[in-house]
Amino acid sequence: MEKNGKEYKGIIFDLDGTLIDTLEDLADSVNEALEQMGYPVWPVEAYRFKVGRGFRNLMENSVPETVREDGGVIDRMLGFFVEAYDRRYMNKSHPYEGVDELLDGLVGKGIFLAVNSNKRTDYTEKLIDKLFGRIPFVGVFGERAGVPKKPDPAGALELCGRMGLEPGEVLYVGDSGTDMKTGRNAGMDTVGVGWGFRGFPELEENGAVYLAETVQDILSLVEG
């Protein structure tokens, strides 16, 4: 992977599918909610293309098509899901291979780090605290009232401000087209990771500046 000559001093990471593999806990929780509603469930792999746009969107994409526009149904599903996810969110979720070493290496190089997710803020903060509590992130953002979700750049730009950097000095790292659009909208170079939920085709289609097959590819962008 060739670096374009820029010096990067900060990195903003997506959470689900980028730092942490949360797919099974999310899938199990949605399927429990679907069962309680009397709807058919989905295989775990189907959720790779349902997650990433917030919990309400996840409910809308998981219920039968005939009830997706029914706000009352979605509200009930969301209630059942949150109850299930409260019990499950740390059952199977774990950092991807090499992510611990990646974050430690970036901290050692003096790189500013942050997290920007469409997952609800309380779960985002709990997962980061549990799995990466030692890492001095300048901010850990999830879905917040009054702040538009990704791909709107508001959260990314706020984190960039906390770093005291210009957008061109910050890499935006994620596993989905939404992340690539977020970084681009914020004026940041993007890194699409191949180990996440979506894969390289979606990342390339959405303008990834860099493609990372391993965590070493990310480290190489801040070395030298």
Short mmCIF file of C-alpha atoms in Angstrom, two decimals:
data_model
loop_
_atom_site.label_atom_id
_atom_site.label_comp_id
_atom_site.label_asym_id
_atom_site.label_seq_id
_atom_site.Cartn_x
_atom_site.Cartn_y
_atom_site.Cartn_z
CA MET A 1 0.00 0.00 0.00
CA GLU A 2 1.60 3.25 -1.16
CA LYS A 3 1.39 6.30 1.05
CA ASN A 4 0.51 9.56 -0.73
CA GLY A 5 3.20 11.61 1.02
CA LYS A 6 1.05 13.19 3.71
CA GLU A 7 1.94 13.18 7.39
CA TYR A 8 -0.91 11.83 9.48
CA LYS A 9 -1.07 12.81 13.14
CA GLY A 10 -4.49 11.48 14.11
CA ILE A 11 -6.79 8.53 13.38
CA ILE A 12 -10.55 8.25 13.86
CA PHE A 13 -11.82 4.69 13.99
CA ASP A 14 -15.24 3.21 13.39
CA LEU A 15 -16.15 0.65 16.08
CA ASP A 16 -18.22 -2.33 14.88
CA GLY A 17 -16.43 -4.23 12.13
CA THR A 18 -13.27 -2.14 12.51
CA LEU A 19 -11.94 -2.38 16.07
CA ILE A 20 -14.35 -4.96 17.48
CA ASP A 21 -16.19 -7.94 15.98
CA THR A 22 -19.66 -7.38 17.45
CA LEU A 23 -21.66 -9.20 14.77
CA GLU A 24 -22.77 -12.28 16.70
CA ASP A 25 -23.98 -10.36 19.76
CA LEU A 26 -25.93 -7.98 17.55
CA ALA A 27 -27.40 -10.81 15.48
CA ASP A 28 -28.36 -12.86 18.54
CA SER A 29 -30.06 -9.85 20.11
CA VAL A 30 -32.04 -8.90 17.01
CA ASN A 31 -33.08 -12.51 16.48
CA GLU A 32 -34.32 -12.71 20.07
CA ALA A 33 -36.39 -9.58 19.46
CA LEU A 34 -37.75 -11.00 16.20
CA GLU A 35 -38.78 -14.20 17.97
CA GLN A 36 -40.60 -12.20 20.65
CA MET A 37 -42.47 -10.37 17.90
CA GLY A 38 -43.33 -13.61 16.12
CA TYR A 39 -41.22 -12.80 13.05
CA PRO A 40 -38.70 -15.03 11.24
CA VAL A 41 -35.04 -14.69 12.21
CA TRP A 42 -31.97 -14.18 10.01
CA PRO A 43 -28.66 -16.07 9.84
CA VAL A 44 -25.76 -14.27 11.49
CA GLU A 45 -24.04 -13.53 8.16
CA ALA A 46 -27.08 -11.61 6.90
CA TYR A 47 -26.46 -8.97 9.55
CA ARG A 48 -23.17 -7.94 7.93
CA PHE A 49 -25.25 -5.79 5.59
CA LYS A 50 -27.87 -4.66 8.12
CA VAL A 51 -25.67 -3.10 10.82
CA GLY A 52 -23.83 0.20 10.80
CA ARG A 53 -26.58 2.83 10.52
CA GLY A 54 -27.91 2.90 14.07
CA PHE A 55 -30.22 0.63 16.04
CA ARG A 56 -33.51 1.90 14.63
CA ASN A 57 -32.32 1.36 11.08
CA LEU A 58 -31.20 -2.13 12.11
CA MET A 59 -34.73 -2.90 13.32
CA GLU A 60 -36.25 -1.55 10.11
CA ASN A 61 -33.96 -3.75 8.02
CA SER A 62 -34.66 -6.87 10.09
CA VAL A 63 -38.46 -7.00 10.40
CA PRO A 64 -40.60 -8.29 7.50
CA GLU A 65 -40.89 -5.78 4.67
CA THR A 66 -44.65 -5.43 5.19
CA VAL A 67 -44.18 -3.77 8.61
CA ARG A 68 -41.01 -1.73 8.06
CA GLU A 69 -42.96 1.51 7.80
CA ASP A 70 -44.99 0.84 10.97
CA GLY A 71 -43.45 3.05 13.66
CA GLY A 72 -45.23 1.20 16.46
CA VAL A 73 -43.78 -2.13 15.35
CA ILE A 74 -40.29 -0.66 15.12
CA ASP A 75 -40.64 0.89 18.59
CA ARG A 76 -41.62 -2.50 20.08
CA MET A 77 -38.78 -4.25 18.25
CA LEU A 78 -36.33 -1.66 19.51
CA GLY A 79 -37.49 -2.21 23.09
CA PHE A 80 -37.08 -5.98 22.84
CA PHE A 81 -33.71 -5.60 21.14
CA VAL A 82 -32.24 -3.23 23.74
CA GLU A 83 -33.39 -5.54 26.53
CA ALA A 84 -31.64 -8.45 24.81
CA TYR A 85 -28.52 -6.49 23.88
CA ASP A 86 -28.12 -5.25 27.46
CA ARG A 87 -27.59 -8.89 28.40
CA ARG A 88 -25.56 -9.96 25.38
CA TYR A 89 -23.38 -7.10 24.14
CA MET A 90 -20.19 -8.53 25.67
CA ASN A 91 -20.94 -12.24 25.29
CA LYS A 92 -19.03 -12.82 22.06
CA SER A 93 -17.73 -9.38 21.03
CA HIS A 94 -13.94 -9.15 20.88
CA PRO A 95 -11.16 -7.09 19.27
CA TYR A 96 -10.07 -8.19 15.83
CA GLU A 97 -6.69 -9.91 15.62
CA GLY A 98 -3.87 -7.41 15.96
CA VAL A 99 -6.02 -4.45 17.00
CA ASP A 100 -4.62 -4.32 20.53
CA GLU A 101 -1.09 -4.17 19.16
CA LEU A 102 -2.14 -1.59 16.56
CA LEU A 103 -3.58 0.79 19.16
CA ASP A 104 -0.59 0.38 21.47
CA GLY A 105 1.76 1.03 18.56
CA LEU A 106 -0.12 4.17 17.54
CA VAL A 107 -0.08 5.49 21.09
CA GLY A 108 3.66 4.85 21.19
CA LYS A 109 4.09 6.97 18.06
CA GLY A 110 2.15 9.87 19.59
CA ILE A 111 -0.81 9.55 17.22
CA PHE A 112 -4.10 11.07 18.44
CA LEU A 113 -6.89 8.45 18.49
CA ALA A 114 -10.68 8.65 18.57
CA VAL A 115 -13.78 6.54 17.91
CA ASN A 116 -16.82 7.60 15.89
CA SER A 117 -19.69 5.09 15.72
CA ASN A 118 -23.38 4.97 14.80
CA LYS A 119 -23.89 2.58 17.73
CA ARG A 120 -25.66 4.12 20.70
CA THR A 121 -23.17 6.10 22.81
CA ASP A 122 -23.65 4.13 26.03
CA TYR A 123 -22.76 0.82 24.37
CA THR A 124 -19.90 2.42 22.43
CA GLU A 125 -18.36 3.79 25.62
CA LYS A 126 -18.87 0.53 27.56
CA LEU A 127 -17.22 -1.59 24.88
CA ILE A 128 -14.25 0.76 24.53
CA ASP A 129 -13.80 0.99 28.31
CA LYS A 130 -14.00 -2.78 28.72
CA LEU A 131 -11.69 -3.75 25.85
CA PHE A 132 -9.41 -0.73 25.39
CA GLY A 133 -9.61 1.13 28.69
CA ARG A 134 -5.86 1.78 28.68
CA ILE A 135 -5.97 3.70 25.39
CA PRO A 136 -6.15 7.53 25.74
CA PHE A 137 -8.78 8.26 23.09
CA VAL A 138 -9.46 11.98 22.75
CA GLY A 139 -13.14 11.15 22.29
CA VAL A 140 -15.46 8.15 21.97
CA PHE A 141 -18.63 9.12 20.10
CA GLY A 142 -21.71 7.05 19.40
CA GLU A 143 -25.21 8.00 18.33
CA ARG A 144 -26.05 11.24 20.15
CA ALA A 145 -29.18 13.36 20.33
CA GLY A 146 -28.90 16.47 18.17
CA VAL A 147 -25.90 15.17 16.21
CA PRO A 148 -26.57 13.61 12.79
CA LYS A 149 -25.33 10.07 12.24
CA LYS A 150 -22.63 9.08 9.79
CA PRO A 151 -22.06 9.71 6.91
CA ASP A 152 -22.63 13.26 8.16
CA PRO A 153 -19.15 14.59 9.09
CA ALA A 154 -20.21 16.44 12.26
CA GLY A 155 -18.85 13.88 14.73
CA ALA A 156 -15.62 13.36 12.79
CA LEU A 157 -14.98 17.09 12.58
CA GLU A 158 -15.68 17.53 16.30
CA LEU A 159 -13.11 14.85 17.08
CA CYS A 160 -10.64 16.46 14.70
CA GLY A 161 -11.08 19.69 16.64
CA ARG A 162 -10.36 17.91 19.90
CA MET A 163 -7.12 16.65 18.36
CA GLY A 164 -6.17 20.19 17.39
CA LEU A 165 -5.54 19.01 13.82
CA GLU A 166 -6.69 19.88 10.33
CA PRO A 167 -8.82 17.24 8.54
CA GLY A 168 -5.98 16.58 6.09
CA GLU A 169 -3.81 15.41 8.99
CA VAL A 170 -6.34 12.79 10.13
CA LEU A 171 -7.10 9.32 8.76
CA TYR A 172 -10.65 7.98 8.94
CA VAL A 173 -10.66 4.17 9.32
CA GLY A 174 -13.72 1.96 8.83
CA ASP A 175 -15.17 -1.14 7.23
CA SER A 176 -18.18 0.22 5.31
CA GLY A 177 -19.22 2.57 2.56
CA THR A 178 -20.79 4.77 5.22
CA ASP A 179 -17.37 5.21 6.85
CA MET A 180 -15.70 6.05 3.56
CA LYS A 181 -18.38 8.69 2.86
CA THR A 182 -17.99 10.09 6.38
CA GLY A 183 -14.25 10.55 6.00
CA ARG A 184 -14.62 12.07 2.56
CA ASN A 185 -17.35 14.44 3.77
CA ALA A 186 -15.01 15.55 6.57
CA GLY A 187 -12.09 16.16 4.19
CA MET A 188 -10.07 13.25 5.59
CA ASP A 189 -8.23 10.47 3.79
CA THR A 190 -9.98 7.16 4.35
CA VAL A 191 -8.75 3.64 5.11
CA GLY A 192 -11.06 0.73 4.36
CA VAL A 193 -10.28 -2.40 6.38
CA GLY A 194 -10.77 -5.78 4.77
CA TRP A 195 -11.38 -7.74 7.97
CA GLY A 196 -14.73 -6.10 8.79
CA PHE A 197 -18.35 -6.70 7.90
CA ARG A 198 -18.51 -5.50 4.29
CA GLY A 199 -15.33 -6.23 2.33
CA PHE A 200 -13.19 -4.40 -0.23
CA PRO A 201 -15.70 -4.04 -3.12
CA GLU A 202 -18.01 -1.77 -1.09
CA LEU A 203 -15.02 0.18 0.24
CA GLU A 204 -13.60 0.74 -3.24
CA GLU A 205 -16.99 1.73 -4.62
CA ASN A 206 -17.22 4.41 -1.95
CA GLY A 207 -13.84 5.97 -2.61
CA ALA A 208 -11.47 4.45 -0.05
CA VAL A 209 -8.10 6.20 -0.39
CA TYR A 210 -6.28 3.24 1.16
CA LEU A 211 -7.22 -0.42 1.61
CA ALA A 212 -5.81 -2.26 4.63
CA GLU A 213 -5.54 -6.04 4.61
CA THR A 214 -3.80 -6.10 7.99
CA VAL A 215 -3.24 -3.75 10.91
CA GLN A 216 0.36 -3.32 9.76
CA ASP A 217 -0.95 -1.50 6.71
CA ILE A 218 -2.41 1.15 9.02
CA LEU A 219 0.80 1.45 11.03
CA SER A 220 2.75 1.97 7.82
CA LEU A 221 0.70 5.08 7.05
CA VAL A 222 1.98 6.88 10.16
CA GLU A 223 5.57 5.64 10.09
CA GLY A 224 8.48 7.69 8.85
#
